[in-house]
Short mmCIF file of C-alpha atoms and ligand atoms in Angstrom, two decimals:
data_model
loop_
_atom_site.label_atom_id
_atom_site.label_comp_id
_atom_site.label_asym_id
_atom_site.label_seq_id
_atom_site.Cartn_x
_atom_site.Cartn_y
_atom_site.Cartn_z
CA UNK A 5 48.35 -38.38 57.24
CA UNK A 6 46.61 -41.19 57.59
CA UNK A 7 47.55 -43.83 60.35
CA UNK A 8 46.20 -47.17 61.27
CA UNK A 9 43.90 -47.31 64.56
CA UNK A 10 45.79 -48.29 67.51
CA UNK A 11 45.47 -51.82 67.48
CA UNK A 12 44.79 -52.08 71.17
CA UNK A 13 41.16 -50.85 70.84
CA UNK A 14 40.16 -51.44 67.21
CA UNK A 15 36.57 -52.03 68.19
CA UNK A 16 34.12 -49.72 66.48
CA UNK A 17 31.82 -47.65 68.42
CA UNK A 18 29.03 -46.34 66.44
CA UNK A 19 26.80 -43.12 67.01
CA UNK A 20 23.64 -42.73 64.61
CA UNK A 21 19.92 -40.91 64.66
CA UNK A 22 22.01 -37.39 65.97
CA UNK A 23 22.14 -34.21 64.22
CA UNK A 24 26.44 -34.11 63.53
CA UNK A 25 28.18 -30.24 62.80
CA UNK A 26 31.47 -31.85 61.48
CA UNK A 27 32.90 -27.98 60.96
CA UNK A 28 34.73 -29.35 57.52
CA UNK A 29 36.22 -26.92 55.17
CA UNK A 30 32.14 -26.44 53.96
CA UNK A 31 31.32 -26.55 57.15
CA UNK A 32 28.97 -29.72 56.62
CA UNK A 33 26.21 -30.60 58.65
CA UNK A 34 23.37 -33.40 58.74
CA UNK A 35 20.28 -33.39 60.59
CA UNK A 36 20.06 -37.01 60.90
CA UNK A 37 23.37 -38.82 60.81
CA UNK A 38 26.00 -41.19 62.17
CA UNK A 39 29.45 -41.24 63.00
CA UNK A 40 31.72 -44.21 63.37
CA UNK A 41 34.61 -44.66 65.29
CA UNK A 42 37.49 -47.34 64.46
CA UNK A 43 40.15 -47.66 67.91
CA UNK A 44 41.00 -43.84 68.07
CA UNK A 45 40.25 -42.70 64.47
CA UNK A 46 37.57 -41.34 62.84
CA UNK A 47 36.34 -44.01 60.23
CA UNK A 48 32.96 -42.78 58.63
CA UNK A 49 30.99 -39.98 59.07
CA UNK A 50 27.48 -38.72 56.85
CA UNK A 51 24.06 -38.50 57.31
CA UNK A 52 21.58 -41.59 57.83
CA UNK A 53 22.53 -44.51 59.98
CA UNK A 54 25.80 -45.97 59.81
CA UNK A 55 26.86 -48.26 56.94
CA UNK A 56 25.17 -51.86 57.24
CA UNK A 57 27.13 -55.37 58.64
CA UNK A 58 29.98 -53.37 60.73
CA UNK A 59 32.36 -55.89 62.44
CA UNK A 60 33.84 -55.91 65.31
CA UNK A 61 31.05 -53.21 67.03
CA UNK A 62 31.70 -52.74 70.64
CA UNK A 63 28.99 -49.87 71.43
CA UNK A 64 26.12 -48.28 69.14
CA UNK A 65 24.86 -45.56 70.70
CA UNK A 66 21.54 -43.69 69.64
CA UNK A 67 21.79 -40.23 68.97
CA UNK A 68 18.37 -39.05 68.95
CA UNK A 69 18.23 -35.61 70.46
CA UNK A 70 21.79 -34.93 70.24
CA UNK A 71 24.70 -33.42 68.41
CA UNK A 72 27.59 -34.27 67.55
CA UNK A 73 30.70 -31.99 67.04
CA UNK A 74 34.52 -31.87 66.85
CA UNK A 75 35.80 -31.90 70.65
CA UNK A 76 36.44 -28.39 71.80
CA UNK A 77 40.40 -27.51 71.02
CA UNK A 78 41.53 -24.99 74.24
CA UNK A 79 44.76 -22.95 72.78
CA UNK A 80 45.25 -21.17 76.33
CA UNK A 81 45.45 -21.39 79.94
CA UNK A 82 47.09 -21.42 83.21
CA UNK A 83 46.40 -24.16 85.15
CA UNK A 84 48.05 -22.90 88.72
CA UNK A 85 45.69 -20.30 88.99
CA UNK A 86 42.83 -22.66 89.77
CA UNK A 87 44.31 -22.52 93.63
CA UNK A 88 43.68 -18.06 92.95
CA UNK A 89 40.46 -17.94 91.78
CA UNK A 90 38.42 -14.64 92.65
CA UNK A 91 41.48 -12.39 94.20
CA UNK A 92 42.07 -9.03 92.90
CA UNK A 93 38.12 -8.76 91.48
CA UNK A 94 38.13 -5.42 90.55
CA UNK A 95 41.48 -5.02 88.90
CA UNK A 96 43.32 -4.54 85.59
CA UNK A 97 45.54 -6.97 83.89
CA UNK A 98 49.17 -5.09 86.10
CA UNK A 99 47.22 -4.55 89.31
CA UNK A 100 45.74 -7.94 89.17
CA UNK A 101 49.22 -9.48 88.26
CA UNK A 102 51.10 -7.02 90.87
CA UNK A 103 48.85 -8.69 93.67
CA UNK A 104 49.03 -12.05 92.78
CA UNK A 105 52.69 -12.29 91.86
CA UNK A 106 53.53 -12.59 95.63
CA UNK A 107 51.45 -15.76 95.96
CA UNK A 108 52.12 -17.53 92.89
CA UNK A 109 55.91 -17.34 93.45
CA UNK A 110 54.84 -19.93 96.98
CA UNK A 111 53.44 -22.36 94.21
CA UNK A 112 55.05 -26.30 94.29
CA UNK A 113 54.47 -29.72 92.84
CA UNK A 114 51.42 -30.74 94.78
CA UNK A 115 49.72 -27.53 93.85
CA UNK A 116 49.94 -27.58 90.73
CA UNK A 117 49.13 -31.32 89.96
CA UNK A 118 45.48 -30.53 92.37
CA UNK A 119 45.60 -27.35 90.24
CA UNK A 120 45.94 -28.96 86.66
CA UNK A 121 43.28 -32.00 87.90
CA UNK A 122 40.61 -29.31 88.55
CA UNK A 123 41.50 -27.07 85.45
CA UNK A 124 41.44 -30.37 83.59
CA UNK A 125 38.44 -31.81 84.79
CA UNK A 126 36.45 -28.91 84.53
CA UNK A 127 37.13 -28.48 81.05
CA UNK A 128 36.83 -32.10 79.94
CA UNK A 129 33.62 -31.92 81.52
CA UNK A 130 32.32 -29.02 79.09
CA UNK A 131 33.61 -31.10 76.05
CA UNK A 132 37.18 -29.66 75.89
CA UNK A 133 39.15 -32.88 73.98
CA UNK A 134 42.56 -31.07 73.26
CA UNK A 135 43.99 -29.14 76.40
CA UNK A 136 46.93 -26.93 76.51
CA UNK A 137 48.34 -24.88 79.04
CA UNK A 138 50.87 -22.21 79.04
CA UNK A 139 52.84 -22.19 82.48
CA UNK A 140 55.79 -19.55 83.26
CA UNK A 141 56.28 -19.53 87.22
CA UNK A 142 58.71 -21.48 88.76
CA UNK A 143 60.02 -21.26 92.26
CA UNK A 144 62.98 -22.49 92.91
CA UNK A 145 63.16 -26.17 94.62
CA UNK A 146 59.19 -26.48 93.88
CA UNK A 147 59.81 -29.19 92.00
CA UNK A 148 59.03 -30.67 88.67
CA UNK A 149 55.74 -28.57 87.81
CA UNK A 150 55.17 -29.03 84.08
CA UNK A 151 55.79 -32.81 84.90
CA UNK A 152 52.90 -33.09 87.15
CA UNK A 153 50.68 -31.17 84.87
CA UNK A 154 51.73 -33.52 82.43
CA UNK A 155 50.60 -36.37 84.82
CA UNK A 156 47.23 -34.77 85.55
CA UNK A 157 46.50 -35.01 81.57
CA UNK A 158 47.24 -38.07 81.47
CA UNK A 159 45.85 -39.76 84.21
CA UNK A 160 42.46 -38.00 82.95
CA UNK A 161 42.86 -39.16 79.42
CA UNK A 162 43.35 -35.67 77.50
CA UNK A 163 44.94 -34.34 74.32
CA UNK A 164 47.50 -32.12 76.04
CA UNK A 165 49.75 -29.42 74.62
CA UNK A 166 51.90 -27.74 77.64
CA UNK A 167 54.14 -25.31 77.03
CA UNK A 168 57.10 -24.78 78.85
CA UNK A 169 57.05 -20.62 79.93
CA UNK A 170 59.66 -18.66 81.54
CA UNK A 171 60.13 -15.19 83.07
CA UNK A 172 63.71 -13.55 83.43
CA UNK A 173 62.69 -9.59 83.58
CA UNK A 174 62.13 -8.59 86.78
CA UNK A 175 61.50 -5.18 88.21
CA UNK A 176 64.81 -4.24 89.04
CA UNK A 177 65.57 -4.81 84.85
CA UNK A 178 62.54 -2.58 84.29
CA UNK A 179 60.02 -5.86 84.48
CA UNK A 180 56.63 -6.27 86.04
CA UNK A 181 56.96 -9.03 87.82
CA UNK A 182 59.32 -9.51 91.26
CA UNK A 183 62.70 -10.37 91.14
CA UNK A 184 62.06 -13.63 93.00
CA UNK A 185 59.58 -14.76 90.77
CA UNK A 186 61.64 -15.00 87.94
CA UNK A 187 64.59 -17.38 86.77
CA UNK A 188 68.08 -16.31 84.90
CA UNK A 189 68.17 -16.19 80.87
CA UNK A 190 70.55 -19.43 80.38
CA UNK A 191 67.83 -21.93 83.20
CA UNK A 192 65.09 -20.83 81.31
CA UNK A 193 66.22 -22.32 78.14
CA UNK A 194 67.89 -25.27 79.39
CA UNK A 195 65.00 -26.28 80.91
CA UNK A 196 63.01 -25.41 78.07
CA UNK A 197 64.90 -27.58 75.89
CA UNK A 198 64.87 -30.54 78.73
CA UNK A 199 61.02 -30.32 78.56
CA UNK A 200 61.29 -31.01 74.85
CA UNK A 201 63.69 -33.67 75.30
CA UNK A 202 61.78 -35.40 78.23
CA UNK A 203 57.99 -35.13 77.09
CA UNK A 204 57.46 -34.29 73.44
CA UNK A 205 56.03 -36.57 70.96
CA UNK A 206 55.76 -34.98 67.60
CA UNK A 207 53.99 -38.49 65.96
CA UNK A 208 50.67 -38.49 64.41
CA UNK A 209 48.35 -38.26 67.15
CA UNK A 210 50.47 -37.76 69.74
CA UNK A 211 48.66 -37.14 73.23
CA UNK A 212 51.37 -34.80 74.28
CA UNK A 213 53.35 -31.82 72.16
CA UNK A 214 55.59 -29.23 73.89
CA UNK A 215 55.44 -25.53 73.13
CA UNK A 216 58.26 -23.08 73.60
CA UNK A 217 56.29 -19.69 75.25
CA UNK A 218 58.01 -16.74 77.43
CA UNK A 219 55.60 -15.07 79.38
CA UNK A 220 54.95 -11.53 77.62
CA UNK A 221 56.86 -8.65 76.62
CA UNK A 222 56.72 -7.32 80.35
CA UNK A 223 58.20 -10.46 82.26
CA UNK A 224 60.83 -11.82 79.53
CA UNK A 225 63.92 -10.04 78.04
CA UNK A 226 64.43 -9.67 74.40
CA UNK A 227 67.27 -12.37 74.45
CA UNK A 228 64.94 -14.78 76.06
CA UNK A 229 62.27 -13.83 73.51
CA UNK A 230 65.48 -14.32 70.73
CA UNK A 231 66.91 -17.22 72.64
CA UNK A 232 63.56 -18.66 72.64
CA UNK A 233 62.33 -18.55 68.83
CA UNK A 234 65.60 -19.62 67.94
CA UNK A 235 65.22 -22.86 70.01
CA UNK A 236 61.60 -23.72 68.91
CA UNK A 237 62.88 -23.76 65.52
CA UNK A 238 65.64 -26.03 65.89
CA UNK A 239 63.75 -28.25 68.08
CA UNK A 240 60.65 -28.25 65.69
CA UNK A 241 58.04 -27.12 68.51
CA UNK A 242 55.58 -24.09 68.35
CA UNK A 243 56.00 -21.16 70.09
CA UNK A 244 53.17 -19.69 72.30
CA UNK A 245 53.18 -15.94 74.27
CA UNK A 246 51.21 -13.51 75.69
CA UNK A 247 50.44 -10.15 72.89
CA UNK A 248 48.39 -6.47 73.07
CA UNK A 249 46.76 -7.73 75.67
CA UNK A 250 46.24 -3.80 77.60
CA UNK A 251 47.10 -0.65 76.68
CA UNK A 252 49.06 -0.44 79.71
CA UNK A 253 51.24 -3.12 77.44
CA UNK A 254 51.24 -1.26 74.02
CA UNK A 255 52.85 1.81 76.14
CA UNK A 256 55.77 -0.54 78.36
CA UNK A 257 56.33 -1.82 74.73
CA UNK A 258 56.60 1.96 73.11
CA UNK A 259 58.48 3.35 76.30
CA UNK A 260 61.21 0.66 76.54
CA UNK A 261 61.54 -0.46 72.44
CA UNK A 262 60.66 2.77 70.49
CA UNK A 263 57.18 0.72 68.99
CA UNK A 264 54.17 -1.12 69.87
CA UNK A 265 54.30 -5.34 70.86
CA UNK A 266 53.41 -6.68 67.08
CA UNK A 267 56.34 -5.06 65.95
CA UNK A 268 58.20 -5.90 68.69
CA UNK A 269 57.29 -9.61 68.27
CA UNK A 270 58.61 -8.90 64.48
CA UNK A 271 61.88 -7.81 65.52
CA UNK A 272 62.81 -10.76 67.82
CA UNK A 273 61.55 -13.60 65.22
CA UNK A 274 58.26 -14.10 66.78
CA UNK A 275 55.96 -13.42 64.00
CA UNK A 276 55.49 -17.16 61.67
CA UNK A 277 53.05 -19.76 61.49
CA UNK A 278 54.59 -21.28 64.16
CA UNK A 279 53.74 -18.79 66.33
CA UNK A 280 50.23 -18.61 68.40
CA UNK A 281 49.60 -15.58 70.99
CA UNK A 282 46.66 -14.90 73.57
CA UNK A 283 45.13 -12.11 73.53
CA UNK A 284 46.05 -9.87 70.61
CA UNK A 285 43.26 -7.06 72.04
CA UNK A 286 45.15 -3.91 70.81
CA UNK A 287 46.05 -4.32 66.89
CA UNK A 288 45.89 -2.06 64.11
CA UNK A 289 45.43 -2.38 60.69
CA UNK A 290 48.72 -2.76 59.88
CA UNK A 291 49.62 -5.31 62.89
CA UNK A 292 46.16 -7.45 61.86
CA UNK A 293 48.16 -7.76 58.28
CA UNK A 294 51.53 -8.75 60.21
CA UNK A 295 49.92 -11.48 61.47
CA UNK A 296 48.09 -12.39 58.23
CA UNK A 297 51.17 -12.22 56.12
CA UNK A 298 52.93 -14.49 58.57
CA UNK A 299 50.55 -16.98 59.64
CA UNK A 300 50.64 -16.26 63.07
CA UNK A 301 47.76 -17.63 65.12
CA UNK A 302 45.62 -16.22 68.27
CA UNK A 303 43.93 -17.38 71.06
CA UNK A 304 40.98 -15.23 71.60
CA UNK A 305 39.62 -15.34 75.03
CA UNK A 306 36.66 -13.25 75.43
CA UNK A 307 35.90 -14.10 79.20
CA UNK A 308 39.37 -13.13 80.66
CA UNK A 309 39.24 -9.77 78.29
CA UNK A 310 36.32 -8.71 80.06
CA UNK A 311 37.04 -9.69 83.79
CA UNK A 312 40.42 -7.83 83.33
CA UNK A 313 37.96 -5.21 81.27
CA UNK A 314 41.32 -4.92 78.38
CA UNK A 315 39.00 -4.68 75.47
CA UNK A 316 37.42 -6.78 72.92
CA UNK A 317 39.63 -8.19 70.32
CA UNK A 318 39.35 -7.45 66.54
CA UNK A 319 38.41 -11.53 65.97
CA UNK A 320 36.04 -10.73 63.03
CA UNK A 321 38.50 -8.49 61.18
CA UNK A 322 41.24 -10.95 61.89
CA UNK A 323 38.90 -14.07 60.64
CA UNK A 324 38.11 -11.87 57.26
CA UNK A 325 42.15 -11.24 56.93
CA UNK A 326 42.25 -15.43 57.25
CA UNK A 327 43.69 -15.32 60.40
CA UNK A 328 44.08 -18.48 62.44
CA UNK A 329 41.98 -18.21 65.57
CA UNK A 330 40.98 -20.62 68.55
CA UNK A 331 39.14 -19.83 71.72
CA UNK A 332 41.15 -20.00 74.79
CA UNK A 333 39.64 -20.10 78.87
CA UNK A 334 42.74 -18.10 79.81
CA UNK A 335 43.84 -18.58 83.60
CA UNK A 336 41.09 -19.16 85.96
CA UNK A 337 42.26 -16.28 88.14
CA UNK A 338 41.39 -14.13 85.68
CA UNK A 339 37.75 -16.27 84.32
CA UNK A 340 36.83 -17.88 87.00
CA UNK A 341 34.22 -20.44 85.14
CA UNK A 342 37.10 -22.49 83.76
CA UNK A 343 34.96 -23.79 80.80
CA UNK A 344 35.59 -23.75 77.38
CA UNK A 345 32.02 -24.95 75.70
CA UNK A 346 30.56 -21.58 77.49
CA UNK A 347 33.36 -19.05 75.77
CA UNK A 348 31.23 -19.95 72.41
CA UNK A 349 28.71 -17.88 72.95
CA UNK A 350 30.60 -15.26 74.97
CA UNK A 351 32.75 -14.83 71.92
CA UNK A 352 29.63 -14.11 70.03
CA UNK A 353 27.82 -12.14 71.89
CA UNK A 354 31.23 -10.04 73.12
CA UNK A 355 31.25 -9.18 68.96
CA UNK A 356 27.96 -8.58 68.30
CA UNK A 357 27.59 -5.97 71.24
CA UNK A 358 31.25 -4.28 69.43
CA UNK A 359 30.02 -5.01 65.47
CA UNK A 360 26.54 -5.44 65.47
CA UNK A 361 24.54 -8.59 65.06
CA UNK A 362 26.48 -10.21 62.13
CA UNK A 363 29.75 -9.90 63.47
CA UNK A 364 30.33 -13.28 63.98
CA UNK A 365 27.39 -16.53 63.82
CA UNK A 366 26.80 -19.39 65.81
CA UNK A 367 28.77 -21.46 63.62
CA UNK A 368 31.96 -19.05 63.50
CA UNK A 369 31.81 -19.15 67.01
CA UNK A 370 31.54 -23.14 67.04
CA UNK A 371 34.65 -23.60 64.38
CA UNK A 372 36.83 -20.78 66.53
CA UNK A 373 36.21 -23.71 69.52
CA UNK A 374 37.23 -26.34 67.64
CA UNK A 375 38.76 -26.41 64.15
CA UNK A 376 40.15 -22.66 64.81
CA UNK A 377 42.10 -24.10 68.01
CA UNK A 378 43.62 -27.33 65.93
CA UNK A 379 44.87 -24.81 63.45
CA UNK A 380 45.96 -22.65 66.28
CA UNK A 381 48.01 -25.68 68.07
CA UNK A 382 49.19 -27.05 64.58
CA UNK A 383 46.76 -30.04 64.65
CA UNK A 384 43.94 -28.97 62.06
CA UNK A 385 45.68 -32.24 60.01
CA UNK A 386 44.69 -34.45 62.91
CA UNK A 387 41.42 -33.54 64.92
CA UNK A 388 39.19 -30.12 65.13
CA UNK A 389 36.99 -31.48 62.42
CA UNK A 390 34.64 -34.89 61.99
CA UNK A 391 35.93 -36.19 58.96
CA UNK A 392 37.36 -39.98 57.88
CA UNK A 393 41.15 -40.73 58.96
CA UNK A 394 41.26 -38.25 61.60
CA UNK A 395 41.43 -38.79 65.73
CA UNK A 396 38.23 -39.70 67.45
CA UNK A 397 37.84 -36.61 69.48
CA UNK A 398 34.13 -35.91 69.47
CA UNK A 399 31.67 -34.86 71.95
CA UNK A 400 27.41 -35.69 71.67
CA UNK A 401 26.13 -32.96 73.41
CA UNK A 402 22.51 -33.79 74.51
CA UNK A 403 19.80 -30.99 73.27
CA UNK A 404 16.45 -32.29 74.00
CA UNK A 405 16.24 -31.24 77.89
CA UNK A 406 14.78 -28.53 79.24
CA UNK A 407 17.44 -25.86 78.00
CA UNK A 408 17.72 -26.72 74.21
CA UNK A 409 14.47 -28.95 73.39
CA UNK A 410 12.33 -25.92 71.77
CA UNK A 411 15.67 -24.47 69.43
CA UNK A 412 15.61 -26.20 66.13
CA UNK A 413 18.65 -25.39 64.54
CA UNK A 414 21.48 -27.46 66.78
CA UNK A 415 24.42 -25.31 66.25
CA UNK A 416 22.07 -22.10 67.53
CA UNK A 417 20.64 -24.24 70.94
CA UNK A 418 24.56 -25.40 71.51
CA UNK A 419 26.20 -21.74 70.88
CA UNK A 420 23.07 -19.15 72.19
CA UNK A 421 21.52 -21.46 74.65
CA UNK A 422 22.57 -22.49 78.22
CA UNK A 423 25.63 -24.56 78.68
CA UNK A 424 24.43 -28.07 77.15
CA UNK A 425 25.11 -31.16 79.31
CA UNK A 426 27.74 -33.75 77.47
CA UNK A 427 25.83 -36.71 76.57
CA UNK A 428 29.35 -38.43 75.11
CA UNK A 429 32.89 -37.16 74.84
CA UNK A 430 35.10 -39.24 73.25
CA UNK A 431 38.97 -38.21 73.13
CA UNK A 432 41.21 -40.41 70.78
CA UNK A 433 38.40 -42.76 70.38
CA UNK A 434 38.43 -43.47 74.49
CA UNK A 435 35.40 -42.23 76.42
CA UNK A 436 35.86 -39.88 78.95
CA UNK A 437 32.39 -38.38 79.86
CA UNK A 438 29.12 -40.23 80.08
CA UNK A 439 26.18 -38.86 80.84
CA UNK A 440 27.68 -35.22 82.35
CA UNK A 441 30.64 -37.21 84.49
CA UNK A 442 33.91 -37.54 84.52
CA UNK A 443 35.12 -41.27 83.54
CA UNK A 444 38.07 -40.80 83.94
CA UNK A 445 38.30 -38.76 87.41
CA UNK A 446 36.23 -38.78 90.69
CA UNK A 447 34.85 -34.83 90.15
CA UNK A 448 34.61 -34.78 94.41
CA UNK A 449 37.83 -36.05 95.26
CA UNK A 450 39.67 -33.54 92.84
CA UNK A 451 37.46 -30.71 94.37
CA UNK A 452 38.42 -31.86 97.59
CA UNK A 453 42.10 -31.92 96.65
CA UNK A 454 42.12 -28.88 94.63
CA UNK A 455 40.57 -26.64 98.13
CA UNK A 456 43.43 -28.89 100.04
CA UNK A 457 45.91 -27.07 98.25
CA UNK A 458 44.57 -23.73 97.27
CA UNK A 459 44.40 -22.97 101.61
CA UNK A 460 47.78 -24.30 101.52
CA UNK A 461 48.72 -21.94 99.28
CA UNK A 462 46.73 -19.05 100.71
CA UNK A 463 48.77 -20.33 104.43
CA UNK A 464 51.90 -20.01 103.02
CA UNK A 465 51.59 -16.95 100.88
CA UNK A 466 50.10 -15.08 104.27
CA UNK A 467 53.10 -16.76 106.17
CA UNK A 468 55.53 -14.97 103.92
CA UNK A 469 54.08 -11.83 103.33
ZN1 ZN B 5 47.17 -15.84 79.95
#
C-alpha cells in the first residue's frame, strides 16, 4: 500500500508536545507525542518529540494542550437538504419525506453546489477529513448535480466519496415517493455508470471514489436494486443504500416481498462487503448475523434516528458480531446540526440510555468516527488511523480552553465534553482549518450563498404547489 508523497508538497510538517489517539488496531495512545507529516502521508508517529535533524521542515507546530486524532470519516449524507433544514419538525421518517418530496423535486445545479459548500464546510469545520454523500433526486433539466457537488469538495479541499443515487418507484408502482420525482429504470443506470466513467479514481489516495446507491427499498424497484449491484461489481465501486430504517419500512418490505428489508437486500445481491447501508435501526438476531457473515457495513447515525424518533440502532451488538460501523450526519433536513465531531458523543450517550453505561466508551465512539467510517467507505488501508505510510488526514483538536481544560483523559474531554474547537485539520497532508476557520472557504460568503438559494428554493416550490 504504500505510495511515495506527492512530490509537489514533500515538505514535512511536524506536530509534537500533544496528547495523539492514533485509533490503531490496539488502539494506541500517547500522552505526550508527535506526529510527522511527509507531502500528504503520514511519515512517523509515537510518543516524545519528533525524531531529531528532520529535513526539509516547512511547519513545527506545538501541541501542548491538544490532541491529535485520525480525521473524522462521514459514511452518510445528503447534501441538498441543507436548503430544507427545520420543515416537517414533528414528523416520522414517510410524513417527513411525503412533505418534502414536493420541494426537493424543484432542486437544480446552483442549489445544490450552495447546498454541498455549506454541508461541506460545516463538517470540515468539526474535523470531518473524508466526506461522502449519498444523492438520489434528480429533476429533469436541473442539470449536472453530482458534478457540482463534486466541485464543492474540491474547491474546499476534501476527501470525497459521492455516490450516484436513483429513484424509479413511484406511487403509482406502489412507491413512496411522487411520480415526478423519480427517473425510469434504464437513465438511472446509465447515468450511474457515466458518473463512474466521468469522476472515479480508484488509485491510492484518491480524493474522489464513486458509489453505486438506490435510494431505499420504498423509492427503487427490485430491478434497479438488481441492475444496480450488478453494475457496482463490474465497475469495481461500492454500493451504498438506505436499510430498517422505520418500522413503517420493515412492514412496506413484508407487505410487497413476503419478508423484512435484510432479507430483501439478500435476495437482490445487496448483502457483501461491498455493501454499506444507513441506518440499519430494525434488525434481528438473525439479520445482525446476515450482515456479519457478509461483511456488510453501516452507517449509524444517531442524530437523524432520533429527530425522525425511528429507534436506536443495535450498534453495540453489531460491533460485538465484528460488524463494520462508521458514524454518519445523515441529511441535514432530518439533523439539522450538520456536524460530525458532535455525533460522537450522541452515539454514546444514545447507547448508554438503551444498554446501560458500558454499552459503548468514549473510545468506541471515537474509532466508529473515524477508523469505523474508513472501513465503512473501503479506505481503512489508507486513512481512519495515525499510523506510518498512510494519508495525512489528521485533526489537533485544542483541549485546554474553557470546555475541556479540567478533563484529564483526552479521548473523554473530546467525546463527553462540548464540541472542541479544531486547533489543526490537515486533509491529505494540506491544511484546511486553522485556528476554528475554514482555509479553504470564506464561512460568510457560503452562508450567504447557501440562504440565496434555500429562498429560491422555498419561491419556487410555493410557486408550484
Ligand atoms: Zn439518509
Amino acid at each position: 500500500m504504500a505510495a511515495p508523497p506527492s512530490a509537489a508538497s514533500a515538505t514535512r510538517t511536524v506536530i509534537e508536545g500533544c496528547a495523539v489517539a492514533t485509533v490503531d488496531a490496539h488502539d494506541t495512545e500517547y500522552a505526550d507525542g508527535h506526529v510527522v507529516v511527509h507531502g500528504n502521508l503520514i511519515e512517523s508517529v509515537g510518543p516524545g518529540p519528533a525524531p531529531a535533524h528532520l529535513p526539509d521542515v516547512a511547519r513545527r507546530i506545538d501541541g501542548t494542550g491538544h490532541l491529535a486524532t485520525p480525521g473524522l470519516v462521514n459514511t452518510h449524507h445528503h447534501f441538498y437538504q441543507w436548503l430544507t433544514r427545520g420543515l416537517a419538525q414533528n414528523s416520522n421518517l414517510f410524513d417527513w419525506l411525503v412533505a418534502l418530496y414536493p420541494t426537493w423535486a424543484r432542486i437544480d445545479e446552483p442549489m445544490v453546489y450552495a447546498a454541498a459548500r455549506g454541508s461541506l464546510a460545516m463538517m470540515v469545520r468539526g474535523g470531518v477529513t473524508t466526506a461522502m454523500d449519498h444523492h438520489y433526486v434528480f429533476p429533469r433539466g436541473a442539470g449536472d448535480l453530482l458534478g457540482a457537488e463534486i466541485r464543492a469538495a474540491r474547491e474546499l479541499g476534501v476527501r470525497f466519496s459521492p455516490t450516484r443515487g436513483s429513484m424509479d418507484r413511484g406511487q403509482s408502482a406502489g412507491g413512496l415517493p411522487p411520480d415526478f420525482a423519480v427517473e425510469t429504470t434504464e437513465a438511472a443506470l446509465a447515468a450511474t455508470e457515466e458518473a463512474i466513467d466521468a469522476h472515479h479514481d480508484p488509485s491510492f489516495g484518491s480524493m474522489l471514489r464513486i458509489g453505486v446507491a438506490p435510494c431505499s427499498p420504498f423509492s427503487v424497484s427490485t430491478e434497479l436494486l438488481r441492475e444496480s449491484a450488478a453494475l457496482a461489481r463490474r465497475r469495481g465501486v461500492r454500493l451504498h443504500t438506505h436499510g430498517s430504517e422505520t418500522v413503517e419500512e420493515e412492514d412496506f418490505c413484508k407487505e410487497l416481498f413476503g419478508m423484512g428489508p435484510t432479507d430483501y437486500f439478500e435476495s437482490t445481491g445487496w448483502l457483501g462487503d461491498d455493501v454499506w447501508m444507513a441506518h440499519c435501526v430494525h434488525m434481528t438476531d438473525a439479520d445482525v448475523d446476515a450482515f456479519a457473515r457478509t461483511g456488510t457495513g453501516v452507517a449509524h447515525c444517531p442524530s437523524s434516528n432520533a429527530r425522525l424518533g425511528a429507534g436506536t440502532a443495535r450498534v453495540p451488538a453489531m460491533l460485538r458480531a465484528g460488524i463494520p460501523v462508521g458514524l454518519g450526519v445523515d441529511g441535514t433536513a432530518s439533523n439539522e446540526s450538520g456536524e460530525l465531531h458532535t455525533e460522537l458523543r450522541n452515539a454514546l450517550l444514545v447507547h448508554r440510555l438503551a444498554g446501560g453505561a458500558t454499552a459503548l466508551d468514549a473510545r468506541q465512539a471515537l474509532r466508529l468516527g473515524t477508523y469505523g467510517g474508513a472501513q465503512v467507505l473501503g479506505r481503512a488501508e489508507e486513512t481512519g488511523s495515525l499510523e506510518a505510510g498512510k494519508l495525512a488526514d489528521l485533526v489537533l483538536w485544542r483541549l485546554d480552553g474553557l470546555g475541556h481544560s479540567t478533563i484529564a483523559d483526552p479521548v473523554a474531554a473530546l467525546v463527553l465534553g462540548p464540541p472542541a474547537p479544531v486547533a489543526l485539520s490537515l486533509i491529505d497532508g494540506r491544511a484546511v482549518v486553522e485556528d476554528g476557520r475554514l482555509v479553504t472557504a470564506d464561512e460568510e460568503t457560503v452562508a450567504r450563498e447557501a440562504r440565496t438559494q434555500a429562498h429560491r428554493l422555498a419561491r419556487i416550490a410555493a410557486d408550484a404547489g
